Amino acid sequence: DCYADSGCSSPLVAGHRMATPFAPENSLSALRAAILLGVDIVETDVRSTSDGVVVLIHDSTIDRTLEGSGEVGLLTLAELQAIAMSAEGKPAGDFGCDRVPTLEEAMAVAAGKVVVELEVKESEAGVQAAQELSAAGLLGTAFFLCDTSECEALRLAVPDAPIMTRPAEAAE
């Protein structure tokens, strides 16, 4: 909980894709595991479904992480959440109820417990996520990691969104 204590001098601990390998990546189980482990920041990835819902999934396809195949952006939220997470490479335990979470679901679990780093995989999803967090008064609970062009689009849409850039070249 060092992020909430300005007098804390301990290093911040971040969990990649929430808390892989303790639970399936970018799942609510992984988020809960990170919180239980005392992680300060959880990193996750934002993408949009075909019906415009921001979800947390790393790849542009579901092939690696879910029991199916296809592009995330071509599936509706209902279609995406009807598909179980892949058993391949999954940690021990029963994660049969885990589905790809929405940004809203994840932020409800994270609220007041952990800072969320939202890695922008698509500008549209990043902008939408920033707008949702702004409307909900949650901009202070998360920040966005994006490349220069994605950060510019995000900053134009939501000027007070906290961002961390990932420049590709020194000139950026």
PDB file of C-alpha atoms in Angstrom:
ATOM      1  CA  ASP A   1       0.000   0.000   0.000  1.00  0.00           C
ATOM      2  CA  CYS A   2       2.986   2.275  -0.452  1.00  0.00           C
ATOM      3  CA  TYR A   3       1.322   4.182  -3.324  1.00  0.00           C
ATOM      4  CA  ALA A   4      -1.139   5.758  -0.886  1.00  0.00           C
ATOM      5  CA  ASP A   5       1.508   6.807   1.667  1.00  0.00           C
ATOM      6  CA  SER A   6       3.606   9.852   0.736  1.00  0.00           C
ATOM      7  CA  GLY A   7       6.086   9.006   3.508  1.00  0.00           C
ATOM      8  CA  CYS A   8       6.745   5.513   2.200  1.00  0.00           C
ATOM      9  CA  SER A   9      10.306   4.899   1.056  1.00  0.00           C
ATOM     10  CA  SER A  10       9.909   1.274  -0.022  1.00  0.00           C
ATOM     11  CA  PRO A  11      10.076   0.425  -3.713  1.00  0.00           C
ATOM     12  CA  LEU A  12       6.747   0.071  -5.468  1.00  0.00           C
ATOM     13  CA  VAL A  13       5.836  -3.464  -6.520  1.00  0.00           C
ATOM     14  CA  ALA A  14       4.049  -3.975  -9.822  1.00  0.00           C
ATOM     15  CA  GLY A  15       2.258  -7.065 -11.099  1.00  0.00           C
ATOM     16  CA  HIS A  16       2.531  -7.797 -14.834  1.00  0.00           C
ATOM     17  CA  ARG A  17      -0.827  -8.665 -16.382  1.00  0.00           C
ATOM     18  CA  MET A  18      -2.174  -8.325 -12.841  1.00  0.00           C
ATOM     19  CA  ALA A  19      -0.571 -11.290 -11.032  1.00  0.00           C
ATOM     20  CA  THR A  20       0.493 -13.868 -13.534  1.00  0.00           C
ATOM     21  CA  PRO A  21       1.515 -16.690 -12.688  1.00  0.00           C
ATOM     22  CA  PHE A  22      -0.865 -16.883  -9.721  1.00  0.00           C
ATOM     23  CA  ALA A  23      -4.009 -16.725 -11.859  1.00  0.00           C
ATOM     24  CA  PRO A  24      -4.875 -16.374 -15.549  1.00  0.00           C
ATOM     25  CA  GLU A  25      -3.445 -13.138 -16.940  1.00  0.00           C
ATOM     26  CA  ASN A  26      -5.619 -10.036 -16.847  1.00  0.00           C
ATOM     27  CA  SER A  27      -8.381 -11.863 -14.968  1.00  0.00           C
ATOM     28  CA  LEU A  28     -10.270 -10.719 -11.902  1.00  0.00           C
ATOM     29  CA  SER A  29      -8.683 -13.661 -10.055  1.00  0.00           C
ATOM     30  CA  ALA A  30      -5.257 -12.275 -10.969  1.00  0.00           C
ATOM     31  CA  LEU A  31      -6.317  -8.830  -9.770  1.00  0.00           C
ATOM     32  CA  ARG A  32      -7.522 -10.251  -6.459  1.00  0.00           C
ATOM     33  CA  ALA A  33      -4.279 -12.242  -6.092  1.00  0.00           C
ATOM     34  CA  ALA A  34      -2.224  -9.089  -6.670  1.00  0.00           C
ATOM     35  CA  ILE A  35      -4.195  -7.274  -3.991  1.00  0.00           C
ATOM     36  CA  LEU A  36      -3.715 -10.150  -1.540  1.00  0.00           C
ATOM     37  CA  LEU A  37       0.023 -10.183  -2.327  1.00  0.00           C
ATOM     38  CA  GLY A  38       0.228  -6.479  -1.479  1.00  0.00           C
ATOM     39  CA  VAL A  39       1.141  -5.333  -4.977  1.00  0.00           C
ATOM     40  CA  ASP A  40       1.065  -1.541  -5.384  1.00  0.00           C
ATOM     41  CA  ILE A  41       0.421  -1.347  -9.147  1.00  0.00           C
ATOM     42  CA  VAL A  42      -1.183  -3.877 -11.479  1.00  0.00           C
ATOM     43  CA  GLU A  43      -0.492  -3.673 -15.196  1.00  0.00           C
ATOM     44  CA  THR A  44      -3.171  -4.735 -17.631  1.00  0.00           C
ATOM     45  CA  ASP A  45      -4.099  -4.098 -21.258  1.00  0.00           C
ATOM     46  CA  VAL A  46      -7.153  -2.395 -22.757  1.00  0.00           C
ATOM     47  CA  ARG A  47      -8.969  -3.299 -25.957  1.00  0.00           C
ATOM     48  CA  SER A  48     -12.506  -2.717 -27.251  1.00  0.00           C
ATOM     49  CA  THR A  49     -15.140  -5.257 -28.225  1.00  0.00           C
ATOM     50  CA  SER A  50     -17.249  -4.868 -31.375  1.00  0.00           C
ATOM     51  CA  ASP A  51     -20.057  -3.421 -29.257  1.00  0.00           C
ATOM     52  CA  GLY A  52     -17.748  -0.794 -27.764  1.00  0.00           C
ATOM     53  CA  VAL A  53     -16.984  -2.207 -24.312  1.00  0.00           C
ATOM     54  CA  VAL A  54     -13.475  -1.765 -22.895  1.00  0.00           C
ATOM     55  CA  VAL A  55     -12.091  -5.143 -21.811  1.00  0.00           C
ATOM     56  CA  LEU A  56      -8.797  -6.264 -20.324  1.00  0.00           C
ATOM     57  CA  ILE A  57      -6.921  -8.596 -22.655  1.00  0.00           C
ATOM     58  CA  HIS A  58      -3.358  -8.448 -23.942  1.00  0.00           C
ATOM     59  CA  ASP A  59      -3.524  -9.876 -27.455  1.00  0.00           C
ATOM     60  CA  SER A  60      -5.587  -8.622 -30.374  1.00  0.00           C
ATOM     61  CA  THR A  61      -6.886 -12.186 -30.756  1.00  0.00           C
ATOM     62  CA  ILE A  62      -8.290 -14.595 -28.191  1.00  0.00           C
ATOM     63  CA  ASP A  63      -6.316 -17.534 -29.594  1.00  0.00           C
ATOM     64  CA  ARG A  64      -3.658 -17.716 -26.857  1.00  0.00           C
ATOM     65  CA  THR A  65      -5.669 -16.868 -23.745  1.00  0.00           C
ATOM     66  CA  LEU A  66      -9.180 -18.222 -24.396  1.00  0.00           C
ATOM     67  CA  GLU A  67     -10.649 -21.516 -25.618  1.00  0.00           C
ATOM     68  CA  GLY A  68     -11.340 -20.229 -29.104  1.00  0.00           C
ATOM     69  CA  SER A  69     -10.003 -18.045 -31.856  1.00  0.00           C
ATOM     70  CA  GLY A  70     -10.781 -14.710 -33.408  1.00  0.00           C
ATOM     71  CA  GLU A  71     -10.197 -10.983 -33.129  1.00  0.00           C
ATOM     72  CA  VAL A  72     -11.233  -9.298 -29.868  1.00  0.00           C
ATOM     73  CA  GLY A  73     -12.541  -6.294 -31.819  1.00  0.00           C
ATOM     74  CA  LEU A  74     -14.869  -8.483 -33.880  1.00  0.00           C
ATOM     75  CA  LEU A  75     -16.562 -10.084 -30.858  1.00  0.00           C
ATOM     76  CA  THR A  76     -19.280  -8.595 -28.674  1.00  0.00           C
ATOM     77  CA  LEU A  77     -18.821  -8.559 -24.915  1.00  0.00           C
ATOM     78  CA  ALA A  78     -21.392 -11.350 -24.560  1.00  0.00           C
ATOM     79  CA  GLU A  79     -19.574 -13.492 -27.137  1.00  0.00           C
ATOM     80  CA  LEU A  80     -16.212 -12.839 -25.507  1.00  0.00           C
ATOM     81  CA  GLN A  81     -17.416 -13.601 -21.996  1.00  0.00           C
ATOM     82  CA  ALA A  82     -19.087 -16.830 -23.148  1.00  0.00           C
ATOM     83  CA  ILE A  83     -15.635 -18.259 -23.909  1.00  0.00           C
ATOM     84  CA  ALA A  84     -13.661 -19.886 -21.102  1.00  0.00           C
ATOM     85  CA  MET A  85     -10.059 -18.964 -20.426  1.00  0.00           C
ATOM     86  CA  SER A  86      -7.532 -21.363 -21.923  1.00  0.00           C
ATOM     87  CA  ALA A  87      -6.246 -24.195 -19.759  1.00  0.00           C
ATOM     88  CA  GLU A  88      -2.850 -24.025 -21.479  1.00  0.00           C
ATOM     89  CA  GLY A  89      -0.230 -22.540 -19.185  1.00  0.00           C
ATOM     90  CA  LYS A  90      -2.859 -21.805 -16.540  1.00  0.00           C
ATOM     91  CA  PRO A  91      -1.752 -21.939 -12.925  1.00  0.00           C
ATOM     92  CA  ALA A  92      -3.069 -24.700 -10.672  1.00  0.00           C
ATOM     93  CA  GLY A  93      -6.534 -24.092  -9.325  1.00  0.00           C
ATOM     94  CA  ASP A  94     -10.103 -23.731 -10.499  1.00  0.00           C
ATOM     95  CA  PHE A  95     -10.466 -20.656 -12.680  1.00  0.00           C
ATOM     96  CA  GLY A  96     -13.479 -21.981 -14.576  1.00  0.00           C
ATOM     97  CA  CYS A  97     -15.585 -18.954 -13.667  1.00  0.00           C
ATOM     98  CA  ASP A  98     -13.031 -16.407 -14.909  1.00  0.00           C
ATOM     99  CA  ARG A  99     -13.903 -14.540 -18.075  1.00  0.00           C
ATOM    100  CA  VAL A 100     -12.324 -11.560 -19.805  1.00  0.00           C
ATOM    101  CA  PRO A 101     -13.180  -8.681 -17.459  1.00  0.00           C
ATOM    102  CA  THR A 102     -14.498  -5.280 -18.425  1.00  0.00           C
ATOM    103  CA  LEU A 103     -12.682  -2.161 -17.301  1.00  0.00           C
ATOM    104  CA  GLU A 104     -15.644  -1.365 -15.057  1.00  0.00           C
ATOM    105  CA  GLU A 105     -15.503  -4.775 -13.341  1.00  0.00           C
ATOM    106  CA  ALA A 106     -11.767  -4.504 -12.733  1.00  0.00           C
ATOM    107  CA  MET A 107     -11.936  -0.962 -11.387  1.00  0.00           C
ATOM    108  CA  ALA A 108     -14.670  -2.010  -8.938  1.00  0.00           C
ATOM    109  CA  VAL A 109     -12.344  -4.710  -7.536  1.00  0.00           C
ATOM    110  CA  ALA A 110      -9.258  -2.454  -7.542  1.00  0.00           C
ATOM    111  CA  ALA A 111     -10.954   0.566  -5.927  1.00  0.00           C
ATOM    112  CA  GLY A 112      -8.854   1.852  -3.044  1.00  0.00           C
ATOM    113  CA  LYS A 113      -6.661  -1.245  -3.001  1.00  0.00           C
ATOM    114  CA  VAL A 114      -4.238  -0.940  -5.909  1.00  0.00           C
ATOM    115  CA  VAL A 115      -3.268   1.482  -8.679  1.00  0.00           C
ATOM    116  CA  VAL A 116      -4.072   0.208 -12.172  1.00  0.00           C
ATOM    117  CA  GLU A 117      -1.712   0.744 -15.101  1.00  0.00           C
ATOM    118  CA  LEU A 118      -3.736   0.515 -18.303  1.00  0.00           C
ATOM    119  CA  GLU A 119      -1.511  -0.285 -21.241  1.00  0.00           C
ATOM    120  CA  VAL A 120      -3.112   1.133 -24.353  1.00  0.00           C
ATOM    121  CA  LYS A 121      -3.064  -1.415 -27.156  1.00  0.00           C
ATOM    122  CA  GLU A 122      -5.446   0.583 -29.393  1.00  0.00           C
ATOM    123  CA  SER A 123      -5.961   4.359 -29.303  1.00  0.00           C
ATOM    124  CA  GLU A 124      -9.754   4.034 -29.422  1.00  0.00           C
ATOM    125  CA  ALA A 125      -9.816   1.713 -26.390  1.00  0.00           C
ATOM    126  CA  GLY A 126      -7.455   4.013 -24.486  1.00  0.00           C
ATOM    127  CA  VAL A 127      -9.556   7.084 -25.178  1.00  0.00           C
ATOM    128  CA  GLN A 128     -12.742   5.272 -24.224  1.00  0.00           C
ATOM    129  CA  ALA A 129     -11.145   3.949 -21.015  1.00  0.00           C
ATOM    130  CA  ALA A 130      -9.974   7.451 -20.066  1.00  0.00           C
ATOM    131  CA  GLN A 131     -13.443   8.864 -20.739  1.00  0.00           C
ATOM    132  CA  GLU A 132     -15.068   6.151 -18.607  1.00  0.00           C
ATOM    133  CA  LEU A 133     -12.657   6.703 -15.720  1.00  0.00           C
ATOM    134  CA  SER A 134     -13.079  10.472 -15.951  1.00  0.00           C
ATOM    135  CA  ALA A 135     -16.880  10.201 -15.910  1.00  0.00           C
ATOM    136  CA  ALA A 136     -16.705   7.884 -12.885  1.00  0.00           C
ATOM    137  CA  GLY A 137     -14.249  10.136 -11.029  1.00  0.00           C
ATOM    138  CA  LEU A 138     -11.574   7.420 -11.126  1.00  0.00           C
ATOM    139  CA  LEU A 139      -8.718   9.108 -13.017  1.00  0.00           C
ATOM    140  CA  GLY A 140      -6.646   9.218  -9.825  1.00  0.00           C
ATOM    141  CA  THR A 141      -6.810   5.436  -9.411  1.00  0.00           C
ATOM    142  CA  ALA A 142      -5.196   4.512 -12.721  1.00  0.00           C
ATOM    143  CA  PHE A 143      -2.733   5.728 -15.307  1.00  0.00           C
ATOM    144  CA  PHE A 144      -2.227   4.984 -18.985  1.00  0.00           C
ATOM    145  CA  LEU A 145       0.908   3.600 -20.624  1.00  0.00           C
ATOM    146  CA  CYS A 146       0.955   4.429 -24.316  1.00  0.00           C
ATOM    147  CA  ASP A 147       3.207   5.175 -27.250  1.00  0.00           C
ATOM    148  CA  THR A 148       3.482   8.782 -28.383  1.00  0.00           C
ATOM    149  CA  SER A 149       0.603   8.813 -30.906  1.00  0.00           C
ATOM    150  CA  GLU A 150      -1.749   6.928 -28.559  1.00  0.00           C
ATOM    151  CA  CYS A 151      -0.893   9.338 -25.721  1.00  0.00           C
ATOM    152  CA  GLU A 152      -1.573  12.331 -27.973  1.00  0.00           C
ATOM    153  CA  ALA A 153      -5.035  10.987 -28.874  1.00  0.00           C
ATOM    154  CA  LEU A 154      -5.759  10.230 -25.245  1.00  0.00           C
ATOM    155  CA  ARG A 155      -4.551  13.647 -24.074  1.00  0.00           C
ATOM    156  CA  LEU A 156      -6.744  15.410 -26.683  1.00  0.00           C
ATOM    157  CA  ALA A 157      -9.824  13.513 -25.534  1.00  0.00           C
ATOM    158  CA  VAL A 158      -9.181  13.629 -21.768  1.00  0.00           C
ATOM    159  CA  PRO A 159      -6.586  16.322 -20.981  1.00  0.00           C
ATOM    160  CA  ASP A 160      -6.246  15.422 -17.301  1.00  0.00           C
ATOM    161  CA  ALA A 161      -5.776  11.678 -17.824  1.00  0.00           C
ATOM    162  CA  PRO A 162      -2.548  10.537 -16.137  1.00  0.00           C
ATOM    163  CA  ILE A 163      -0.219   9.082 -18.750  1.00  0.00           C
ATOM    164  CA  MET A 164       3.189   7.488 -18.954  1.00  0.00           C
ATOM    165  CA  THR A 165       4.639   7.589 -22.440  1.00  0.00           C
ATOM    166  CA  ARG A 166       6.637   4.902 -24.153  1.00  0.00           C
ATOM    167  CA  PRO A 167       8.670   6.727 -26.810  1.00  0.00           C
ATOM    168  CA  ALA A 168      10.087   4.616 -29.608  1.00  0.00           C
ATOM    169  CA  GLU A 169      12.879   7.053 -30.475  1.00  0.00           C
ATOM    170  CA  ALA A 170      14.923   9.600 -28.537  1.00  0.00           C
ATOM    171  CA  ALA A 171      13.298  12.464 -30.498  1.00  0.00           C
ATOM    172  CA  GLU A 172       9.911  11.538 -29.072  1.00  0.00           C
TER     173      GLU A 172
END
